[in-house]
Each structure stands twice: as C-alpha cells, then as structure tokens.
Amino acid sequence: MSEVYVVTSGKGGVGKTTSTANLGAGLALLEKRVVLVDADIGLRNLDVVMGLENRIVFDIIDIIQGNCRLKQALIRDKRYPNLHLLPAAQTKDKDAVTPEQMKKLCDELREEFDYILIDCPAGIEQGFRNAIAGADKAIVVTTPEVSAVRDADRIIGLLEAAEIESPMLLLNRVRINMVKRGDMMALEDVTEILAIDVLGVVPDDEGIVISTNKGEPCVADSASFAGQAFRDICRRMTGENVPLMDLDPDKGFFAKFKNMFRK
Amino acid sequence: MQFLKNLFSKEPSSGSLAKDRLKLVLIHDRANCNTDLLEMMKNDIMQVIAKYMDIDEAVGMDINIEQTTDDNNNTVPVLYANIPIKNMRKKKKPKK
C-alpha cells in the first residue's frame, strides 16, 4: 500500500529539501519504489540537491496541464534501484496548481510507487495548501531554534485542521555539544512544547553541505553521521522499530567506527 | 570552562531561556488561532450561566486566554471570562 508524505516546516531554510532528498534516497536503498515531488513551484531546488538538474525536460505543471504523460516528466535517478523525481516548474507561479489537481496527481502516483514524498514550500499560503492536499501523512522538519519551533507549531495546527493524521517530528541540525552545555534546546524540550511523535533526530553535520555541493544525498555515505540518522529514519518509516541514535560523538555509532581504526 | 561557568552562575542557560520564551509565545499564538473556537465557547458559556442568572446582554461577555504561573512557577494558560450580571437570581419566566 502506498503512502503519501508531505515534508513541511513553515519556516524556510530548516532542511526540508535536504531531508526529502535523503529520505527518498534512503527508502530507495531499502528497495522501495519512491517518487519525490517538488511542490515548491517557482523556487525549485530538489532537482539540484539530488544532482538531477540537467535532466529536466517536463515538470509538474506540464503534467497537470496535460502537456505530457506522467512517465515523461518523471526523472529516474540511476544511482538508486527505484527512485524518481518529479520536478517543480521554475517559470510558473504557485497559483498555477489547485489542491484538487495535486490530489489527483498523488492518486495517479500511488499506482506506481510505495512512497510519495512531497517537498513543501516554506510558508502557509497557497503553495502549502497545494502540497498537503494529496498527503496522508506529514513530516514536520524543524531545528532547535525559537523561530523554527514556533512556525512548526503553527504548521502542526494547520495540518490537524486539514485532517492529516498525526504529524511526526524530524528535528534537524542538532549540535550535541551545545545541547550538553545547555545552549541549545534538546529533543525533549522540543517534543514537550510541540507535543508530537518523534520520527528522528539529525545531527548538524558539515557532510551535509559537502554532499549537497556534489548533488549526492549523504544517506548513501556509510561514514556520514547525518547519513546514519537518515537511514534510521527511513527504516522507521517502513515500520521497523529503530531506537533514536546517540548523537554524542564520544559514544554511539561514530565512536565505534573510530575505535575500529584505533585498535 | 563553559561548564564551570554554568555550574557557578545563577543565570539560566540560553537553551532553557529559549524554551520558556517559546512556551509563552505559543500560548498566545495558539489562542489567537482559535478565535472561532473561542466565540463558540463564549456562546455556550453564556447559555449555561443564563440558566441560573440574569446576564446583562447589552454589555456582553468578555472572554480571553491569558497566562499565569502555577504553584511550581510554570507558565500556564488560563481562561478569563468577564460576565456582567444584572441579577443574581434568575427571574422565573412565566410558564406557557
């Protein structure tokens, strides 16, 4: 049975697009059939984060307006077993789509894919309404900052009003050293405030910038700390029970990895 | 060094400051989002009170969500309702 997820945040720049790219690639590595839909019309970016910007011929508006068939607009990412991207239009504005059209598009995609991940634009206007229209579930991305958490709270309220079943939290860019000395809100603080279930925590990692520079999601990099967090999240999305990773670099996964070389 | 500083200073860490500020701002945000809900609640409360007392309907009722601190010094939302009463005992309406 296929699931349509919207990846949303309210505030811009918290890592929606990067998360969408990594979750999509991670699910594809788990042998799932995945399509990523860039719903940020006018400001498309998922293509460039995925490294597929040179392969765009048609986009989401072309499909909706009937200029091409669905299969023609889907870009297959050859690095993964079954991962596709449906790019946003860059020249049109966000009013070129209606929620009904998005819903119809999602239903068509359900026939071909197990996971449909929609990268939502920032904000709470029409673009947001379109992006959530066809979704069953929502992933709310936020960082442990007052502005991002406040906007996440607003988004959770709007998702609930739109009757999208229990949104899940992805806490991004956690700097464990700052949390340890009390200068950054911890996961527990954020979940206490937002009162939603946790899907995962992703550490702040320079590797993300590097992998985005290259157009290669870090989820495929077995040595990446953030990549490990995204791999865990993907397994949770498939229903596996994976404990939250220990972000402390002195313990947990990364230290084990280092210790292997020390011996 | 930072650790020692935190240990000896009485100032709260910036993380807990952020959390407290957020809690406050969200009480406001959440209350503002629900003006419809507040209006519906107001009408229901009016109806209940009107069963027992005479409300001055010309003045109307004022209802709001504000903040206060509980026994443990945590900020909690409270519902304030200001209901002008004409008469403490309800005049019995003549039965039809």
Short mmCIF file of C-alpha atoms in Angstrom, two decimals:
data_model
loop_
_atom_site.label_atom_id
_atom_site.label_comp_id
_atom_site.label_asym_id
_atom_site.label_seq_id
_atom_site.Cartn_x
_atom_site.Cartn_y
_atom_site.Cartn_z
CA MET A 1 0.00 0.00 0.00
CA SER A 2 1.45 3.32 -0.93
CA GLU A 3 1.87 6.27 1.41
CA VAL A 4 1.95 9.96 0.54
CA TYR A 5 4.10 12.03 2.88
CA VAL A 6 4.41 15.80 2.85
CA VAL A 7 7.68 17.17 4.21
CA THR A 8 6.90 20.58 5.64
CA SER A 9 8.13 23.12 8.19
CA GLY A 10 6.59 26.55 7.94
CA LYS A 11 9.93 28.30 8.25
CA GLY A 12 12.33 28.24 5.33
CA GLY A 13 15.90 27.00 5.47
CA VAL A 14 15.47 24.33 8.13
CA GLY A 15 16.27 21.47 5.77
CA LYS A 16 13.01 20.36 4.14
CA THR A 17 14.53 19.78 0.71
CA THR A 18 17.67 18.10 2.03
CA SER A 19 15.55 15.85 4.24
CA THR A 20 13.22 14.97 1.36
CA ALA A 21 16.20 14.06 -0.85
CA ASN A 22 17.81 11.92 1.84
CA LEU A 23 14.63 10.15 2.90
CA GLY A 24 13.78 9.41 -0.72
CA ALA A 25 17.23 8.02 -1.50
CA GLY A 26 17.26 6.09 1.80
CA LEU A 27 13.89 4.47 1.12
CA ALA A 28 15.01 3.58 -2.39
CA LEU A 29 18.08 1.87 -0.88
CA LEU A 30 15.62 -0.21 1.18
CA GLU A 31 14.25 -1.47 -2.15
CA LYS A 32 11.10 0.67 -2.04
CA ARG A 33 9.63 2.31 -5.10
CA VAL A 34 9.92 6.03 -4.38
CA VAL A 35 8.98 9.27 -6.11
CA LEU A 36 9.94 12.71 -4.87
CA VAL A 37 7.60 15.53 -5.83
CA ASP A 38 8.92 19.08 -5.70
CA ALA A 39 5.89 21.21 -4.83
CA ASP A 40 7.90 24.40 -4.46
CA ILE A 41 6.72 25.92 -7.72
CA GLY A 42 8.75 28.92 -8.83
CA LEU A 43 11.62 28.08 -6.47
CA ARG A 44 12.54 24.55 -7.45
CA ASN A 45 15.54 23.11 -5.66
CA LEU A 46 15.04 19.41 -5.06
CA ASP A 47 16.49 18.73 -8.53
CA VAL A 48 19.76 20.47 -7.74
CA VAL A 49 20.07 18.92 -4.26
CA MET A 50 19.60 15.50 -5.90
CA GLY A 51 22.06 16.33 -8.68
CA LEU A 52 19.44 15.81 -11.39
CA GLU A 53 19.12 19.40 -12.61
CA ASN A 54 20.48 18.63 -16.08
CA ARG A 55 17.89 16.00 -16.85
CA ILE A 56 14.68 18.03 -16.58
CA VAL A 57 12.52 18.12 -19.69
CA PHE A 58 8.99 18.35 -18.35
CA ASP A 59 7.73 19.41 -14.93
CA ILE A 60 4.75 19.11 -12.60
CA ILE A 61 2.80 21.86 -14.40
CA ASP A 62 3.27 20.10 -17.74
CA ILE A 63 1.60 17.02 -16.28
CA ILE A 64 -1.21 18.93 -14.64
CA GLN A 65 -1.92 20.87 -17.81
CA GLY A 66 -1.73 17.72 -19.89
CA ASN A 67 1.31 18.75 -21.98
CA CYS A 68 2.94 15.37 -21.40
CA ARG A 69 2.32 11.96 -19.85
CA LEU A 70 3.26 11.27 -16.24
CA LYS A 71 6.07 8.88 -17.23
CA GLN A 72 7.67 11.52 -19.46
CA ALA A 73 8.10 14.00 -16.64
CA LEU A 74 9.45 11.54 -14.09
CA ILE A 75 13.24 11.58 -13.91
CA ARG A 76 14.77 8.27 -12.89
CA ASP A 77 17.77 8.55 -10.59
CA LYS A 78 20.11 5.89 -11.99
CA ARG A 79 22.19 5.69 -8.81
CA TYR A 80 19.32 4.04 -6.93
CA PRO A 81 17.24 0.96 -7.66
CA ASN A 82 13.89 2.72 -7.91
CA LEU A 83 13.94 6.44 -7.25
CA HIS A 84 12.19 9.09 -9.34
CA LEU A 85 11.88 12.85 -9.21
CA LEU A 86 9.00 14.96 -10.39
CA PRO A 87 10.48 18.46 -10.64
CA ALA A 88 8.65 21.70 -9.91
CA ALA A 89 8.14 24.32 -12.59
CA GLN A 90 10.54 27.21 -12.33
CA THR A 91 8.81 29.79 -14.50
CA LYS A 92 5.22 29.46 -13.35
CA ASP A 93 3.83 30.76 -10.08
CA LYS A 94 2.31 28.74 -7.30
CA ASP A 95 -1.26 29.59 -8.28
CA ALA A 96 -0.82 27.53 -11.45
CA VAL A 97 -1.89 24.46 -9.43
CA THR A 98 -5.01 23.80 -7.37
CA PRO A 99 -5.32 21.44 -4.38
CA GLU A 100 -7.71 19.24 -6.40
CA GLN A 101 -5.13 18.84 -9.17
CA MET A 102 -2.44 17.91 -6.64
CA LYS A 103 -4.72 15.33 -5.07
CA LYS A 104 -5.40 13.77 -8.46
CA LEU A 105 -1.68 13.69 -9.26
CA CYS A 106 -0.89 11.97 -5.94
CA ASP A 107 -3.54 9.35 -6.61
CA GLU A 108 -2.02 8.62 -10.01
CA LEU A 109 1.43 8.27 -8.44
CA ARG A 110 0.08 5.84 -5.83
CA GLU A 111 -0.40 3.27 -8.57
CA GLU A 112 3.30 3.22 -9.39
CA PHE A 113 5.08 3.86 -6.11
CA ASP A 114 5.27 2.72 -2.46
CA TYR A 115 6.37 6.10 -1.13
CA ILE A 116 5.47 9.50 -2.49
CA LEU A 117 7.38 12.29 -0.73
CA ILE A 118 6.23 15.85 -1.36
CA ASP A 119 8.70 18.65 -0.72
CA CYS A 120 6.53 21.50 0.56
CA PRO A 121 7.40 25.18 0.05
CA ALA A 122 8.01 27.38 3.09
CA GLY A 123 5.09 29.47 4.29
CA ILE A 124 1.41 28.75 4.91
CA GLU A 125 -0.14 30.14 1.73
CA GLN A 126 -1.40 28.52 -1.45
CA GLY A 127 1.79 26.55 -2.07
CA PHE A 128 1.43 24.89 1.33
CA ARG A 129 -2.26 24.16 0.72
CA ASN A 130 -1.39 22.52 -2.60
CA ALA A 131 1.44 20.45 -1.14
CA ILE A 132 -0.64 18.98 1.67
CA ALA A 133 -3.77 18.40 -0.44
CA GLY A 134 -2.92 14.87 -1.52
CA ALA A 135 -0.94 13.78 1.55
CA ASP A 136 -1.90 11.08 4.07
CA LYS A 137 0.93 11.79 6.49
CA ALA A 138 3.21 14.68 7.35
CA ILE A 139 6.80 15.03 8.47
CA VAL A 140 7.40 18.35 10.23
CA VAL A 141 11.04 19.42 9.95
CA THR A 142 12.36 21.90 12.46
CA THR A 143 15.62 22.97 14.05
CA PRO A 144 16.03 23.62 17.80
CA GLU A 145 15.58 27.39 17.40
CA VAL A 146 12.73 29.53 18.69
CA SER A 147 11.68 30.78 15.25
CA ALA A 148 11.63 27.34 13.64
CA VAL A 149 9.80 25.68 16.53
CA ARG A 150 7.21 28.43 16.64
CA ASP A 151 6.49 28.03 12.94
CA ALA A 152 6.39 24.25 13.32
CA ASP A 153 3.69 24.66 15.95
CA ARG A 154 1.60 26.73 13.56
CA ILE A 155 2.07 24.14 10.82
CA ILE A 156 1.03 21.31 13.14
CA GLY A 157 -2.18 23.22 13.90
CA LEU A 158 -2.88 23.68 10.19
CA LEU A 159 -2.13 20.03 9.41
CA GLU A 160 -4.51 18.90 12.11
CA ALA A 161 -7.18 21.26 10.81
CA ALA A 162 -6.65 19.69 7.36
CA GLU A 163 -7.14 16.28 8.98
CA ILE A 164 -3.73 14.89 8.14
CA GLU A 165 -3.11 12.09 10.61
CA SER A 166 -0.64 12.69 13.47
CA PRO A 167 2.29 14.66 12.04
CA MET A 168 5.78 13.43 13.01
CA LEU A 169 8.77 15.49 14.04
CA LEU A 170 12.15 15.49 12.35
CA LEU A 171 14.49 17.56 14.49
CA ASN A 172 17.30 18.72 12.25
CA ARG A 173 20.72 20.29 12.83
CA VAL A 174 21.12 19.35 16.47
CA ARG A 175 24.51 20.35 17.85
CA ILE A 176 25.04 17.96 20.70
CA ASN A 177 27.88 19.95 22.26
CA MET A 178 25.64 23.00 22.55
CA VAL A 179 22.82 20.86 23.96
CA LYS A 180 25.22 19.40 26.54
CA ARG A 181 26.22 22.81 27.83
CA GLY A 182 22.60 23.99 27.85
CA ASP A 183 22.87 26.43 24.97
CA MET A 184 20.54 24.59 22.63
CA MET A 185 17.12 23.07 23.21
CA ALA A 186 17.24 19.29 23.43
CA LEU A 187 14.85 16.93 21.66
CA GLU A 188 12.90 16.53 24.91
CA ASP A 189 12.37 20.30 25.13
CA VAL A 190 11.06 20.50 21.58
CA THR A 191 8.74 17.50 21.93
CA GLU A 192 7.41 18.85 25.22
CA ILE A 193 6.48 22.10 23.50
CA LEU A 194 5.10 20.67 20.27
CA ALA A 195 3.56 17.51 21.76
CA ILE A 196 4.04 15.33 18.67
CA ASP A 197 5.67 11.96 17.96
CA VAL A 198 9.34 11.89 17.01
CA LEU A 199 10.38 10.41 13.70
CA GLY A 200 14.05 11.18 14.15
CA VAL A 201 16.88 13.49 15.11
CA VAL A 202 19.55 14.55 12.65
CA PRO A 203 22.84 15.99 13.89
CA ASP A 204 24.30 19.15 12.42
CA ASP A 205 26.91 17.81 10.05
CA GLU A 206 29.34 19.54 7.71
CA GLY A 207 28.99 16.49 5.50
CA ILE A 208 25.51 17.67 4.51
CA VAL A 209 26.93 20.81 2.91
CA ILE A 210 29.53 18.75 1.09
CA SER A 211 27.05 16.18 -0.18
CA THR A 212 24.65 18.93 -1.29
CA ASN A 213 27.55 20.62 -3.12
CA LYS A 214 28.06 17.39 -5.03
CA GLY A 215 24.37 16.64 -5.54
CA GLU A 216 24.66 13.30 -3.75
CA PRO A 217 22.39 12.64 -0.76
CA CYS A 218 24.53 11.73 2.28
CA VAL A 219 22.21 8.86 3.21
CA ALA A 220 24.22 6.65 0.84
CA ASP A 221 27.50 7.51 2.58
CA SER A 222 28.06 4.87 5.25
CA ALA A 223 30.64 7.06 7.03
CA SER A 224 28.32 10.07 7.37
CA PHE A 225 26.88 10.81 10.80
CA ALA A 226 23.81 12.61 9.41
CA GLY A 227 23.51 9.86 6.80
CA GLN A 228 23.18 7.29 9.60
CA ALA A 229 20.38 9.37 11.16
CA PHE A 230 18.52 9.47 7.83
CA ARG A 231 18.99 5.71 7.31
CA ASP A 232 17.45 5.10 10.74
CA ILE A 233 14.51 7.39 9.91
CA CYS A 234 13.87 5.54 6.65
CA ARG A 235 13.76 2.20 8.48
CA ARG A 236 11.28 3.71 10.95
CA MET A 237 9.13 4.88 8.04
CA THR A 238 8.95 1.28 6.82
CA GLY A 239 7.62 0.24 10.20
CA GLU A 240 10.81 -1.04 11.78
CA ASN A 241 11.43 -0.21 15.42
CA VAL A 242 14.79 1.59 15.46
CA PRO A 243 15.93 3.36 18.65
CA LEU A 244 16.91 7.03 18.36
CA MET A 245 20.63 7.35 17.69
CA ASP A 246 23.02 8.67 20.31
CA LEU A 247 24.27 11.98 18.98
CA ASP A 248 27.13 12.17 21.42
CA PRO A 249 30.30 11.77 19.36
CA ASP A 250 32.12 10.21 22.32
CA LYS A 251 29.65 7.35 22.37
CA GLY A 252 27.45 5.57 19.90
CA PHE A 253 27.87 4.72 16.27
CA PHE A 254 30.56 7.16 15.29
CA ALA A 255 32.87 6.36 18.17
CA LYS A 256 32.58 2.66 17.43
CA PHE A 257 33.58 3.42 13.90
CA LYS A 258 36.61 5.42 15.04
CA ASN A 259 37.57 2.86 17.66
CA MET A 260 37.70 0.22 14.98
CA PHE A 261 40.65 2.04 13.47
CA ARG A 262 42.34 2.73 16.76
CA LYS A 263 42.77 -0.95 17.56
CA MET B 1 35.41 26.39 31.18
CA GLN B 2 31.90 26.96 29.93
CA PHE B 3 30.81 24.02 32.04
CA LEU B 4 32.27 25.59 35.19
CA LYS B 5 30.73 28.91 34.33
CA ASN B 6 27.31 27.27 34.03
CA LEU B 7 27.84 25.47 37.29
CA PHE B 8 28.54 28.61 39.27
CA SER B 9 26.39 31.17 37.55
CA LYS B 10 22.80 31.65 38.56
CA GLU B 11 21.76 32.72 35.09
CA PRO B 12 19.64 30.14 33.29
CA SER B 13 21.23 28.58 30.23
CA SER B 14 20.20 30.08 26.90
CA GLY B 15 18.59 26.77 25.96
CA SER B 16 16.12 26.86 28.84
CA LEU B 17 15.56 30.56 28.22
CA ALA B 18 14.60 29.69 24.64
CA LYS B 19 12.21 27.02 25.87
CA ASP B 20 10.49 29.36 28.33
CA ARG B 21 10.13 32.13 25.76
CA LEU B 22 8.69 29.68 23.27
CA LYS B 23 6.15 28.38 25.74
CA LEU B 24 4.92 31.93 26.33
CA VAL B 25 4.74 32.91 22.70
CA LEU B 26 2.92 29.70 21.78
CA ILE B 27 0.24 30.23 24.38
CA HIS B 28 -0.53 33.47 22.59
CA ASP B 29 -0.23 32.01 19.09
CA ARG B 30 -2.44 29.05 19.87
CA ALA B 31 -5.09 31.24 21.47
CA ASN B 32 -5.11 33.64 18.52
CA CYS B 33 -5.53 30.86 16.02
CA ASN B 34 -8.75 29.77 17.67
CA THR B 35 -10.91 32.87 17.60
CA ASP B 36 -13.77 30.82 16.12
CA LEU B 37 -13.45 28.25 18.85
CA LEU B 38 -13.35 30.98 21.49
CA GLU B 39 -16.50 32.53 20.08
CA MET B 40 -18.34 29.20 20.13
CA MET B 41 -17.22 28.54 23.69
CA LYS B 42 -18.36 32.01 24.70
CA ASN B 43 -21.87 31.39 23.39
CA ASP B 44 -22.07 28.04 25.19
CA ILE B 45 -20.90 29.53 28.49
CA MET B 46 -23.41 32.37 28.15
CA GLN B 47 -26.22 29.86 27.70
CA VAL B 48 -25.23 27.89 30.79
CA ILE B 49 -24.90 30.95 33.03
CA ALA B 50 -28.16 32.38 31.69
CA LYS B 51 -29.95 29.31 33.04
CA TYR B 52 -29.17 30.42 36.60
CA MET B 53 -28.59 34.18 36.49
CA ASP B 54 -29.63 37.24 34.55
CA ILE B 55 -26.79 38.30 32.26
CA ASP B 56 -26.56 41.85 31.04
CA GLU B 57 -26.57 41.00 27.38
CA ALA B 58 -26.25 44.61 26.30
CA VAL B 59 -22.76 44.76 27.81
CA GLY B 60 -21.84 41.31 26.56
CA MET B 61 -19.27 38.88 27.78
CA ASP B 62 -15.53 39.24 27.57
CA ILE B 63 -13.53 36.02 27.21
CA ASN B 64 -9.81 35.62 26.78
CA ILE B 65 -6.92 33.22 27.24
CA GLU B 66 -4.11 34.70 29.32
CA GLN B 67 -1.07 33.46 31.18
CA THR B 68 -0.43 32.89 34.81
CA THR B 69 2.04 30.92 36.92
CA ASP B 70 1.05 27.84 38.86
CA ASP B 71 2.38 26.66 42.25
CA ASN B 72 5.55 25.32 40.65
CA ASN B 73 6.22 28.59 38.87
CA ASN B 74 5.37 27.15 35.47
CA THR B 75 3.56 29.34 32.99
CA VAL B 76 0.09 28.01 32.31
CA PRO B 77 -2.77 29.35 30.22
CA VAL B 78 -5.95 30.47 31.99
CA LEU B 79 -9.35 31.27 30.61
CA TYR B 80 -10.62 34.61 31.82
CA ALA B 81 -14.30 35.32 31.44
CA ASN B 82 -15.87 38.61 32.42
CA ILE B 83 -19.63 38.20 32.61
CA PRO B 84 -21.76 41.17 33.64
CA ILE B 85 -24.68 40.02 35.77
CA LYS B 86 -27.90 42.00 36.11
CA ASN B 87 -29.48 39.94 38.80
CA MET B 88 -28.08 37.10 40.87
CA ARG B 89 -31.37 35.30 40.96
CA LYS B 90 -32.95 34.40 37.72
CA LYS B 91 -36.45 35.71 37.31
CA LYS B 92 -38.74 32.84 36.60
CA LYS B 93 -40.24 33.11 33.21
CA PRO B 94 -43.95 32.63 33.22
CA LYS B 95 -44.74 29.11 32.15
CA LYS B 96 -46.68 28.87 28.99
#
